[in-house]
PDB file of C-alpha atoms in Angstrom:
ATOM      1  CA  MET A 147     -12.034 -45.756 -61.399  1.00 38.00           C
ATOM      2  CA  LYS A 148     -10.779 -42.269 -62.230  1.00 39.00           C
ATOM      3  CA  ARG A 149     -12.324 -38.846 -61.716  1.00 46.00           C
ATOM      4  CA  PRO A 150     -13.260 -38.656 -66.064  1.00 47.00           C
ATOM      5  CA  LEU A 151     -15.497 -41.610 -65.265  1.00 51.00           C
ATOM      6  CA  LEU A 152     -17.392 -40.390 -63.008  1.00 51.00           C
ATOM      7  CA  LEU A 153     -17.677 -37.213 -64.727  1.00 48.00           C
ATOM      8  CA  LEU A 154     -18.615 -39.037 -67.864  1.00 50.00           C
ATOM      9  CA  LEU A 155     -21.205 -41.007 -65.871  1.00 56.00           C
ATOM     10  CA  ILE A 156     -22.742 -37.537 -64.604  1.00 51.00           C
ATOM     11  CA  ALA A 157     -22.814 -36.093 -68.434  1.00 49.00           C
ATOM     12  CA  ALA A 158     -24.626 -39.721 -69.561  1.00 50.00           C
ATOM     13  CA  PHE A 159     -27.175 -39.336 -66.928  1.00 50.00           C
ATOM     14  CA  ALA A 160     -28.470 -35.823 -68.390  1.00 45.00           C
ATOM     15  CA  PHE A 161     -30.965 -36.015 -71.361  1.00 36.00           C
ATOM     16  CA  HIS A 162     -29.949 -35.873 -74.735  1.00 34.00           C
ATOM     17  CA  GLY A 163     -30.727 -33.013 -77.115  1.00 30.00           C
ATOM     18  CA  CYS A 164     -31.476 -33.704 -80.656  1.00 28.00           C
ATOM     19  CA  ALA A 165     -29.251 -34.206 -83.197  1.00 27.00           C
ATOM     20  CA  LEU A 166     -29.896 -33.395 -86.900  1.00 23.00           C
ATOM     21  CA  ALA A 167     -29.377 -35.797 -89.658  1.00 28.00           C
ATOM     22  CA  GLU A 168     -27.026 -35.463 -92.618  1.00 30.00           C
ATOM     23  CA  PRO A 169     -28.619 -35.087 -96.019  1.00 30.00           C
ATOM     24  CA  ASP A 170     -28.524 -37.944 -98.335  1.00 34.00           C
ATOM     25  CA  ALA A 171     -25.309 -37.390-100.698  1.00 35.00           C
ATOM     26  CA  ARG A 172     -27.311 -39.979-103.444  1.00 31.00           C
ATOM     27  CA  GLY A 173     -29.315 -38.545-105.908  1.00 36.00           C
ATOM     28  CA  THR A 174     -28.711 -35.061-108.464  1.00 35.00           C
ATOM     29  CA  ALA A 175     -29.025 -31.481-107.055  1.00 36.00           C
ATOM     30  CA  SER A 176     -32.606 -30.796-107.897  1.00 35.00           C
ATOM     31  CA  THR A 177     -33.572 -33.613-105.935  1.00 36.00           C
ATOM     32  CA  GLN A 178     -30.928 -32.803-103.076  1.00 38.00           C
ATOM     33  CA  ALA A 179     -32.855 -29.151-103.256  1.00 36.00           C
ATOM     34  CA  ALA A 180     -36.481 -30.318-102.813  1.00 38.00           C
ATOM     35  CA  GLU A 181     -35.336 -32.392 -99.659  1.00 41.00           C
ATOM     36  CA  THR A 182     -35.193 -31.292 -96.382  1.00 36.00           C
ATOM     37  CA  THR A 183     -32.974 -32.332 -93.668  1.00 39.00           C
ATOM     38  CA  GLU A 184     -34.998 -34.010 -90.778  1.00 46.00           C
ATOM     39  CA  ALA A 185     -34.665 -34.148 -87.354  1.00 50.00           C
ATOM     40  CA  ALA A 186     -33.387 -37.707 -85.724  1.00 55.00           C
ATOM     41  CA  ALA A 187     -35.640 -38.582 -82.988  1.00 56.00           C
ATOM     42  CA  PRO A 188     -33.412 -37.641 -79.453  1.00 67.00           C
ATOM     43  CA  VAL A 189     -32.219 -40.574 -77.760  1.00 70.00           C
ATOM     44  CA  GLN A 190     -33.422 -40.104 -74.317  1.00 82.00           C
ATOM     45  CA  ALA A 191     -31.515 -40.992 -70.999  1.00 87.00           C
ATOM     46  CA  PRO A 192     -33.183 -43.161 -68.238  1.00 91.00           C
ATOM     47  CA  PRO A 193     -34.782 -41.098 -65.301  1.00 93.00           C
ATOM     48  CA  VAL A 194     -32.195 -40.182 -62.702  1.00 96.00           C
ATOM     49  CA  VAL A 195     -33.869 -40.092 -59.135  1.00 95.00           C
ATOM     50  CA  ALA A 196     -33.130 -39.273 -55.733  1.00 96.00           C
ATOM     51  CA  PRO A 197     -34.194 -41.586 -53.125  1.00 97.00           C
ATOM     52  CA  THR A 198     -36.224 -41.181 -50.177  1.00 97.00           C
ATOM     53  CA  ILE A 199     -34.737 -41.831 -47.204  1.00 98.00           C
ATOM     54  CA  VAL A 200     -36.827 -44.293 -44.774  1.00 98.00           C
ATOM     55  CA  ALA A 201     -34.995 -44.869 -41.852  1.00 98.00           C
ATOM     56  CA  ARG A 202     -30.955 -45.264 -40.854  1.00 98.00           C
ATOM     57  CA  PHE A 203     -29.724 -47.975 -38.740  1.00 98.00           C
ATOM     58  CA  PRO A 204     -25.987 -48.343 -37.230  1.00 98.00           C
ATOM     59  CA  HIS A 205     -23.404 -50.215 -39.179  1.00 97.00           C
ATOM     60  CA  ASP A 206     -19.619 -51.022 -38.555  1.00 96.00           C
ATOM     61  CA  PRO A 207     -17.067 -48.393 -39.536  1.00 96.00           C
ATOM     62  CA  GLY A 208     -14.590 -50.857 -39.645  1.00 95.00           C
ATOM     63  CA  ALA A 209     -16.546 -52.872 -42.261  1.00 96.00           C
ATOM     64  CA  PHE A 210     -15.245 -52.520 -45.497  1.00 96.00           C
ATOM     65  CA  THR A 211     -18.303 -53.470 -46.978  1.00 97.00           C
ATOM     66  CA  GLN A 212     -18.369 -55.514 -50.449  1.00 96.00           C
ATOM     67  CA  GLY A 213     -21.737 -57.693 -50.488  1.00 96.00           C
ATOM     68  CA  LEU A 214     -25.130 -57.311 -48.402  1.00 98.00           C
ATOM     69  CA  LEU A 215     -28.048 -59.278 -48.636  1.00 97.00           C
ATOM     70  CA  TRP A 216     -31.497 -59.620 -46.526  1.00 98.00           C
ATOM     71  CA  HIS A 217     -33.152 -63.196 -45.892  1.00 97.00           C
ATOM     72  CA  ASP A 218     -35.152 -64.278 -43.231  1.00 94.00           C
ATOM     73  CA  GLY A 219     -35.094 -60.910 -41.052  1.00 95.00           C
ATOM     74  CA  THR A 220     -31.073 -60.834 -40.844  1.00 96.00           C
ATOM     75  CA  LEU A 221     -28.801 -59.039 -43.010  1.00 98.00           C
ATOM     76  CA  TYR A 222     -26.023 -61.029 -44.481  1.00 98.00           C
ATOM     77  CA  GLU A 223     -22.643 -58.935 -45.015  1.00 98.00           C
ATOM     78  CA  SER A 224     -19.236 -59.909 -46.746  1.00 97.00           C
ATOM     79  CA  THR A 225     -16.107 -57.259 -45.977  1.00 96.00           C
ATOM     80  CA  GLY A 226     -12.759 -57.206 -47.744  1.00 92.00           C
ATOM     81  CA  GLN A 227      -9.086 -56.360 -47.184  1.00 90.00           C
ATOM     82  CA  LEU A 228      -6.358 -58.625 -47.130  1.00 92.00           C
ATOM     83  CA  GLU A 229      -6.656 -60.858 -43.939  1.00 93.00           C
ATOM     84  CA  GLN A 230      -9.296 -59.047 -42.619  1.00 93.00           C
ATOM     85  CA  SER A 231     -12.533 -60.270 -45.095  1.00 95.00           C
ATOM     86  CA  THR A 232     -15.155 -62.070 -43.314  1.00 97.00           C
ATOM     87  CA  ILE A 233     -18.611 -63.301 -43.642  1.00 97.00           C
ATOM     88  CA  ARG A 234     -20.975 -61.843 -41.443  1.00 97.00           C
ATOM     89  CA  LYS A 235     -24.534 -62.354 -39.940  1.00 97.00           C
ATOM     90  CA  VAL A 236     -25.860 -58.892 -38.855  1.00 97.00           C
ATOM     91  CA  ARG A 237     -28.686 -57.395 -36.637  1.00 97.00           C
ATOM     92  CA  LEU A 238     -30.303 -54.417 -38.720  1.00 97.00           C
ATOM     93  CA  GLU A 239     -31.567 -52.632 -35.483  1.00 96.00           C
ATOM     94  CA  ASP A 240     -28.411 -52.138 -33.895  1.00 96.00           C
ATOM     95  CA  GLY A 241     -25.781 -53.210 -36.329  1.00 96.00           C
ATOM     96  CA  LYS A 242     -24.580 -56.376 -34.138  1.00 96.00           C
ATOM     97  CA  VAL A 243     -22.156 -58.767 -35.865  1.00 97.00           C
ATOM     98  CA  LEU A 244     -24.326 -62.313 -34.427  1.00 97.00           C
ATOM     99  CA  GLN A 245     -22.146 -64.666 -36.454  1.00 96.00           C
ATOM    100  CA  SER A 246     -18.779 -64.880 -38.522  1.00 96.00           C
ATOM    101  CA  VAL A 247     -16.531 -66.348 -40.195  1.00 96.00           C
ATOM    102  CA  ALA A 248     -13.059 -65.300 -41.759  1.00 96.00           C
ATOM    103  CA  ILE A 249     -12.460 -65.727 -45.388  1.00 95.00           C
ATOM    104  CA  PRO A 250      -8.210 -67.350 -45.895  1.00 95.00           C
ATOM    105  CA  PRO A 251      -6.229 -64.385 -44.850  1.00 95.00           C
ATOM    106  CA  GLN A 252      -4.219 -64.101 -48.549  1.00 96.00           C
ATOM    107  CA  GLU A 253      -7.630 -63.588 -50.214  1.00 96.00           C
ATOM    108  CA  PHE A 254      -9.701 -60.347 -50.954  1.00 96.00           C
ATOM    109  CA  GLY A 255     -13.154 -61.133 -50.111  1.00 94.00           C
ATOM    110  CA  GLU A 256     -15.569 -59.546 -52.616  1.00 96.00           C
ATOM    111  CA  GLY A 257     -19.478 -60.009 -53.646  1.00 95.00           C
ATOM    112  CA  LEU A 258     -22.126 -62.182 -51.300  1.00 98.00           C
ATOM    113  CA  THR A 259     -25.387 -63.915 -52.476  1.00 98.00           C
ATOM    114  CA  LEU A 260     -27.744 -66.696 -51.361  1.00 97.00           C
ATOM    115  CA  TRP A 261     -28.695 -69.957 -52.919  1.00 96.00           C
ATOM    116  CA  LYS A 262     -30.795 -72.460 -51.560  1.00 93.00           C
ATOM    117  CA  ASP A 263     -29.311 -73.198 -48.270  1.00 94.00           C
ATOM    118  CA  GLU A 264     -25.929 -71.631 -48.907  1.00 97.00           C
ATOM    119  CA  LEU A 265     -24.375 -68.230 -48.977  1.00 97.00           C
ATOM    120  CA  VAL A 266     -21.817 -68.026 -51.869  1.00 97.00           C
ATOM    121  CA  SER A 267     -19.104 -65.295 -51.524  1.00 97.00           C
ATOM    122  CA  LEU A 268     -15.953 -64.106 -54.175  1.00 97.00           C
ATOM    123  CA  THR A 269     -12.642 -63.304 -53.736  1.00 97.00           C
ATOM    124  CA  TRP A 270     -11.281 -60.092 -55.848  1.00 96.00           C
ATOM    125  CA  GLN A 271      -8.317 -61.921 -57.639  1.00 95.00           C
ATOM    126  CA  ALA A 272      -7.816 -65.413 -56.227  1.00 95.00           C
ATOM    127  CA  GLY A 273     -10.646 -66.449 -58.710  1.00 95.00           C
ATOM    128  CA  VAL A 274     -12.098 -68.899 -55.925  1.00 96.00           C
ATOM    129  CA  ALA A 275     -15.879 -68.474 -54.877  1.00 97.00           C
ATOM    130  CA  HIS A 276     -16.816 -69.680 -51.368  1.00 97.00           C
ATOM    131  CA  ARG A 277     -19.792 -71.747 -50.340  1.00 97.00           C
ATOM    132  CA  TRP A 278     -20.687 -71.689 -46.827  1.00 97.00           C
ATOM    133  CA  ALA A 279     -23.698 -73.004 -45.354  1.00 97.00           C
ATOM    134  CA  LEU A 280     -26.051 -70.696 -43.988  1.00 97.00           C
ATOM    135  CA  LYS A 281     -27.084 -71.848 -40.988  1.00 94.00           C
ATOM    136  CA  ASP A 282     -23.479 -71.710 -39.120  1.00 95.00           C
ATOM    137  CA  PHE A 283     -21.083 -70.642 -41.876  1.00 97.00           C
ATOM    138  CA  ARG A 284     -19.702 -74.160 -41.786  1.00 96.00           C
ATOM    139  CA  PRO A 285     -17.354 -74.369 -45.376  1.00 96.00           C
ATOM    140  CA  LYS A 286     -19.036 -76.329 -47.779  1.00 95.00           C
ATOM    141  CA  GLY A 287     -16.371 -76.166 -50.574  1.00 94.00           C
ATOM    142  CA  ASN A 288     -16.195 -73.722 -53.263  1.00 94.00           C
ATOM    143  CA  PHE A 289     -15.758 -72.928 -57.348  1.00 95.00           C
ATOM    144  CA  ARG A 290     -13.065 -71.650 -59.110  1.00 96.00           C
ATOM    145  CA  TYR A 291     -13.426 -69.355 -62.206  1.00 96.00           C
ATOM    146  CA  ASP A 292     -11.278 -67.004 -64.454  1.00 95.00           C
ATOM    147  CA  GLY A 293     -11.136 -63.340 -63.954  1.00 95.00           C
ATOM    148  CA  GLU A 294     -11.368 -60.976 -61.013  1.00 96.00           C
ATOM    149  CA  GLY A 295     -15.140 -61.575 -58.525  1.00 96.00           C
ATOM    150  CA  TRP A 296     -16.612 -58.394 -57.678  1.00 97.00           C
ATOM    151  CA  GLY A 297     -20.543 -58.120 -57.273  1.00 97.00           C
ATOM    152  CA  LEU A 298     -22.581 -61.353 -56.717  1.00 98.00           C
ATOM    153  CA  THR A 299     -26.461 -61.643 -56.879  1.00 98.00           C
ATOM    154  CA  THR A 300     -29.257 -64.245 -57.344  1.00 97.00           C
ATOM    155  CA  GLY A 301     -31.285 -64.252 -60.161  1.00 96.00           C
ATOM    156  CA  ASP A 302     -34.171 -66.437 -61.148  1.00 92.00           C
ATOM    157  CA  ASP A 303     -32.531 -69.057 -62.170  1.00 92.00           C
ATOM    158  CA  ALA A 304     -28.715 -67.864 -62.340  1.00 96.00           C
ATOM    159  CA  LEU A 305     -26.175 -66.375 -60.478  1.00 98.00           C
ATOM    160  CA  ILE A 306     -25.355 -62.732 -61.679  1.00 98.00           C
ATOM    161  CA  MET A 307     -21.980 -61.916 -61.573  1.00 98.00           C
ATOM    162  CA  SER A 308     -19.709 -58.550 -61.643  1.00 97.00           C
ATOM    163  CA  ASP A 309     -16.304 -58.118 -62.340  1.00 96.00           C
ATOM    164  CA  GLY A 310     -15.581 -54.737 -62.785  1.00 95.00           C
ATOM    165  CA  SER A 311     -16.398 -54.374 -66.704  1.00 96.00           C
ATOM    166  CA  PRO A 312     -19.365 -53.283 -68.203  1.00 97.00           C
ATOM    167  CA  ILE A 313     -20.270 -57.504 -68.825  1.00 98.00           C
ATOM    168  CA  LEU A 314     -22.370 -59.481 -66.553  1.00 98.00           C
ATOM    169  CA  ARG A 315     -22.009 -62.996 -66.125  1.00 98.00           C
ATOM    170  CA  PHE A 316     -24.460 -65.464 -65.238  1.00 98.00           C
ATOM    171  CA  MET A 317     -23.585 -68.343 -63.628  1.00 97.00           C
ATOM    172  CA  ASP A 318     -24.789 -71.880 -63.254  1.00 96.00           C
ATOM    173  CA  PRO A 319     -25.553 -72.507 -59.797  1.00 96.00           C
ATOM    174  CA  SER A 320     -24.264 -75.805 -59.192  1.00 94.00           C
ATOM    175  CA  SER A 321     -21.365 -75.741 -61.180  1.00 94.00           C
ATOM    176  CA  PHE A 322     -20.411 -71.785 -61.823  1.00 96.00           C
ATOM    177  CA  THR A 323     -19.727 -72.229 -64.868  1.00 96.00           C
ATOM    178  CA  GLU A 324     -20.412 -69.363 -67.410  1.00 96.00           C
ATOM    179  CA  ARG A 325     -24.425 -69.673 -68.786  1.00 95.00           C
ATOM    180  CA  GLY A 326     -24.119 -66.483 -70.568  1.00 96.00           C
ATOM    181  CA  THR A 327     -23.303 -62.830 -70.136  1.00 97.00           C
ATOM    182  CA  LEU A 328     -25.097 -59.337 -70.579  1.00 98.00           C
ATOM    183  CA  LEU A 329     -23.903 -56.363 -71.682  1.00 98.00           C
ATOM    184  CA  VAL A 330     -24.733 -53.414 -69.655  1.00 98.00           C
ATOM    185  CA  HIS A 331     -25.679 -49.855 -71.490  1.00 97.00           C
ATOM    186  CA  MET A 332     -27.389 -47.081 -71.687  1.00 96.00           C
ATOM    187  CA  PRO A 333     -30.314 -45.993 -74.466  1.00 95.00           C
ATOM    188  CA  ASP A 334     -27.348 -43.971 -76.704  1.00 94.00           C
ATOM    189  CA  GLY A 335     -25.482 -47.591 -76.504  1.00 94.00           C
ATOM    190  CA  ARG A 336     -22.696 -46.516 -74.804  1.00 95.00           C
ATOM    191  CA  ALA A 337     -21.781 -49.744 -72.348  1.00 97.00           C
ATOM    192  CA  ILE A 338     -20.757 -48.565 -68.877  1.00 96.00           C
ATOM    193  CA  PRO A 339     -17.898 -50.052 -66.743  1.00 96.00           C
ATOM    194  CA  GLN A 340     -16.998 -50.076 -62.876  1.00 96.00           C
ATOM    195  CA  LEU A 341     -19.914 -52.346 -62.264  1.00 97.00           C
ATOM    196  CA  ASN A 342     -19.773 -53.725 -58.116  1.00 96.00           C
ATOM    197  CA  GLU A 343     -22.332 -54.575 -56.012  1.00 96.00           C
ATOM    198  CA  LEU A 344     -25.649 -55.845 -57.400  1.00 98.00           C
ATOM    199  CA  GLU A 345     -28.691 -56.995 -56.081  1.00 98.00           C
ATOM    200  CA  TYR A 346     -31.935 -58.868 -58.249  1.00 98.00           C
ATOM    201  CA  VAL A 347     -35.154 -57.155 -57.819  1.00 96.00           C
ATOM    202  CA  ASN A 348     -38.151 -58.002 -60.037  1.00 93.00           C
ATOM    203  CA  GLY A 349     -36.556 -58.865 -63.364  1.00 94.00           C
ATOM    204  CA  SER A 350     -34.252 -55.644 -62.582  1.00 97.00           C
ATOM    205  CA  ILE A 351     -30.273 -55.698 -61.575  1.00 98.00           C
ATOM    206  CA  LEU A 352     -29.326 -53.086 -59.158  1.00 98.00           C
ATOM    207  CA  ALA A 353     -25.867 -52.285 -59.633  1.00 98.00           C
ATOM    208  CA  ASN A 354     -23.671 -49.856 -57.834  1.00 96.00           C
ATOM    209  CA  VAL A 355     -20.951 -48.039 -60.087  1.00 97.00           C
ATOM    210  CA  TRP A 356     -17.733 -48.379 -58.314  1.00 95.00           C
ATOM    211  CA  GLN A 357     -16.574 -45.002 -56.804  1.00 93.00           C
ATOM    212  CA  THR A 358     -19.369 -43.234 -57.763  1.00 96.00           C
ATOM    213  CA  PRO A 359     -22.597 -42.341 -55.750  1.00 96.00           C
ATOM    214  CA  PHE A 360     -24.799 -43.639 -58.705  1.00 97.00           C
ATOM    215  CA  ILE A 361     -26.641 -47.249 -58.591  1.00 97.00           C
ATOM    216  CA  LEU A 362     -28.042 -48.628 -61.777  1.00 98.00           C
ATOM    217  CA  LYS A 363     -31.405 -50.371 -62.612  1.00 97.00           C
ATOM    218  CA  ILE A 364     -30.600 -52.096 -65.514  1.00 98.00           C
ATOM    219  CA  ASP A 365     -33.017 -54.434 -67.203  1.00 97.00           C
ATOM    220  CA  ALA A 366     -31.992 -58.173 -66.422  1.00 97.00           C
ATOM    221  CA  LYS A 367     -32.934 -59.648 -70.118  1.00 96.00           C
ATOM    222  CA  THR A 368     -31.312 -56.670 -72.299  1.00 97.00           C
ATOM    223  CA  GLY A 369     -28.925 -54.928 -70.451  1.00 97.00           C
ATOM    224  CA  LEU A 370     -30.361 -51.569 -70.654  1.00 97.00           C
ATOM    225  CA  ILE A 371     -30.354 -49.236 -68.108  1.00 97.00           C
ATOM    226  CA  THR A 372     -33.621 -47.968 -67.128  1.00 96.00           C
ATOM    227  CA  GLN A 373     -32.810 -45.824 -63.931  1.00 96.00           C
ATOM    228  CA  VAL A 374     -30.565 -44.664 -61.999  1.00 96.00           C
ATOM    229  CA  ILE A 375     -30.791 -43.815 -58.539  1.00 96.00           C
ATOM    230  CA  ASP A 376     -28.482 -40.745 -57.200  1.00 97.00           C
ATOM    231  CA  CYS A 377     -27.375 -41.221 -54.146  1.00 97.00           C
ATOM    232  CA  ARG A 378     -25.336 -38.134 -53.716  1.00 97.00           C
ATOM    233  CA  ALA A 379     -27.398 -37.056 -50.500  1.00 96.00           C
ATOM    234  CA  LEU A 380     -26.577 -40.217 -48.587  1.00 97.00           C
ATOM    235  CA  VAL A 381     -22.683 -40.067 -49.645  1.00 96.00           C
ATOM    236  CA  ALA A 382     -23.052 -36.003 -48.427  1.00 96.00           C
ATOM    237  CA  GLU A 383     -24.441 -37.197 -45.105  1.00 96.00           C
ATOM    238  CA  VAL A 384     -22.039 -39.427 -44.161  1.00 95.00           C
ATOM    239  CA  ALA A 385     -19.216 -37.315 -44.816  1.00 92.00           C
ATOM    240  CA  GLU A 386     -16.523 -39.753 -44.828  1.00 87.00           C
ATOM    241  CA  THR A 387     -13.115 -38.391 -46.002  1.00 87.00           C
ATOM    242  CA  ASP A 388     -11.323 -42.214 -47.115  1.00 91.00           C
ATOM    243  CA  ARG A 389     -11.407 -42.236 -50.462  1.00 91.00           C
ATOM    244  CA  ASP A 390     -12.061 -45.890 -50.372  1.00 92.00           C
ATOM    245  CA  ALA A 391     -15.093 -45.209 -47.994  1.00 93.00           C
ATOM    246  CA  VAL A 392     -17.423 -45.356 -50.941  1.00 95.00           C
ATOM    247  CA  LEU A 393     -21.269 -46.202 -51.842  1.00 96.00           C
ATOM    248  CA  ASN A 394     -20.970 -50.157 -52.207  1.00 95.00           C
ATOM    249  CA  GLY A 395     -23.769 -52.379 -50.330  1.00 95.00           C
ATOM    250  CA  ILE A 396     -27.278 -53.353 -51.950  1.00 98.00           C
ATOM    251  CA  ALA A 397     -29.867 -55.230 -50.043  1.00 98.00           C
ATOM    252  CA  TRP A 398     -33.666 -56.037 -50.888  1.00 98.00           C
ATOM    253  CA  ASP A 399     -36.240 -57.441 -48.644  1.00 97.00           C
ATOM    254  CA  ALA A 400     -38.633 -59.177 -50.982  1.00 94.00           C
ATOM    255  CA  LYS A 401     -41.373 -59.557 -48.339  1.00 94.00           C
ATOM    256  CA  GLY A 402     -41.194 -56.441 -47.116  1.00 94.00           C
ATOM    257  CA  LYS A 403     -40.574 -54.265 -50.463  1.00 95.00           C
ATOM    258  CA  ARG A 404     -37.203 -52.538 -48.431  1.00 97.00           C
ATOM    259  CA  LEU A 405     -34.244 -51.251 -50.195  1.00 98.00           C
ATOM    260  CA  PHE A 406     -31.479 -50.938 -47.956  1.00 98.00           C
ATOM    261  CA  VAL A 407     -27.759 -49.519 -48.760  1.00 98.00           C
ATOM    262  CA  THR A 408     -24.614 -48.829 -47.226  1.00 97.00           C
ATOM    263  CA  GLY A 409     -20.480 -48.247 -47.915  1.00 97.00           C
ATOM    264  CA  LYS A 410     -17.375 -49.416 -47.431  1.00 96.00           C
ATOM    265  CA  LEU A 411     -16.542 -47.857 -43.914  1.00 96.00           C
ATOM    266  CA  TRP A 412     -19.634 -46.090 -43.398  1.00 96.00           C
ATOM    267  CA  PRO A 413     -21.146 -45.477 -39.798  1.00 97.00           C
ATOM    268  CA  THR A 414     -24.864 -45.562 -41.177  1.00 97.00           C
ATOM    269  CA  LEU A 415     -26.692 -47.897 -43.158  1.00 98.00           C
ATOM    270  CA  PHE A 416     -29.659 -46.611 -44.558  1.00 98.00           C
ATOM    271  CA  GLU A 417     -33.077 -47.806 -45.441  1.00 98.00           C
ATOM    272  CA  ILE A 418     -34.673 -45.690 -48.935  1.00 98.00           C
ATOM    273  CA  SER A 419     -37.766 -45.156 -50.885  1.00 97.00           C
ATOM    274  CA  VAL A 420     -37.021 -45.465 -54.614  1.00 96.00           C
ATOM    275  CA  PRO A 421     -39.989 -44.415 -56.923  1.00 91.00           C
ATOM    276  CA  GLY A 422     -40.638 -47.322 -59.589  1.00 84.00           C
ATOM    277  CA  LEU A 423     -39.303 -50.022 -56.994  1.00 85.00           C
TER     278      LEU A 423
END
């Protein structure tokens, strides 16, 4: 993503001022003179909140993180890059990789989610979603899909997929056919593109905006952005100089009510607390 989109997002997340309504051009001069121009109700942007860092954990600085999830006391992570993409089981406390399987070398690994007893992982441009047995990472087959694969998470009854556009796709977990779509937008109607890593949390979708320090909280039914999580302090702390080492990786521990975030090639995984989450 180019810098102008980052600037657009920063501007979009600021509060909007009032706009004056145009006077009605209809009617006579006398009626126009009697009318007053009323200020339109301002469109209020979603609140921007800074997370509180609760804890820091080691993270493999060689992991080009694409997807992240929490299940049964353990992190699961997908990594990218041609000939380097993997699916991993990772211990939180020390970042140790407990189990790993390679994605076919000609494919660029992307988002990851869990459905029942299987992990489902996307590929960027190959149009293939792989299925892996949760227990031992044994390949269980794959799905085909059109377009690019970016982020993936599990909603109430569907898998939710991003492809870099402002539109999220709801996919059938059994066939990976598209059930519906959701346009992600600001309260003023502006669509926000470059949606990447996803996580579903209590009726909302958290979405990282690629190459920005922002995570959006999105109403899963309407697509409305209801909160912006500003992670600039985390990015500054990591202080990576590699342009690809961006914020990416969101995992929610539903039982413990914990939120974890990291980035591509980051040495740190953060547990953070977010107001209203």
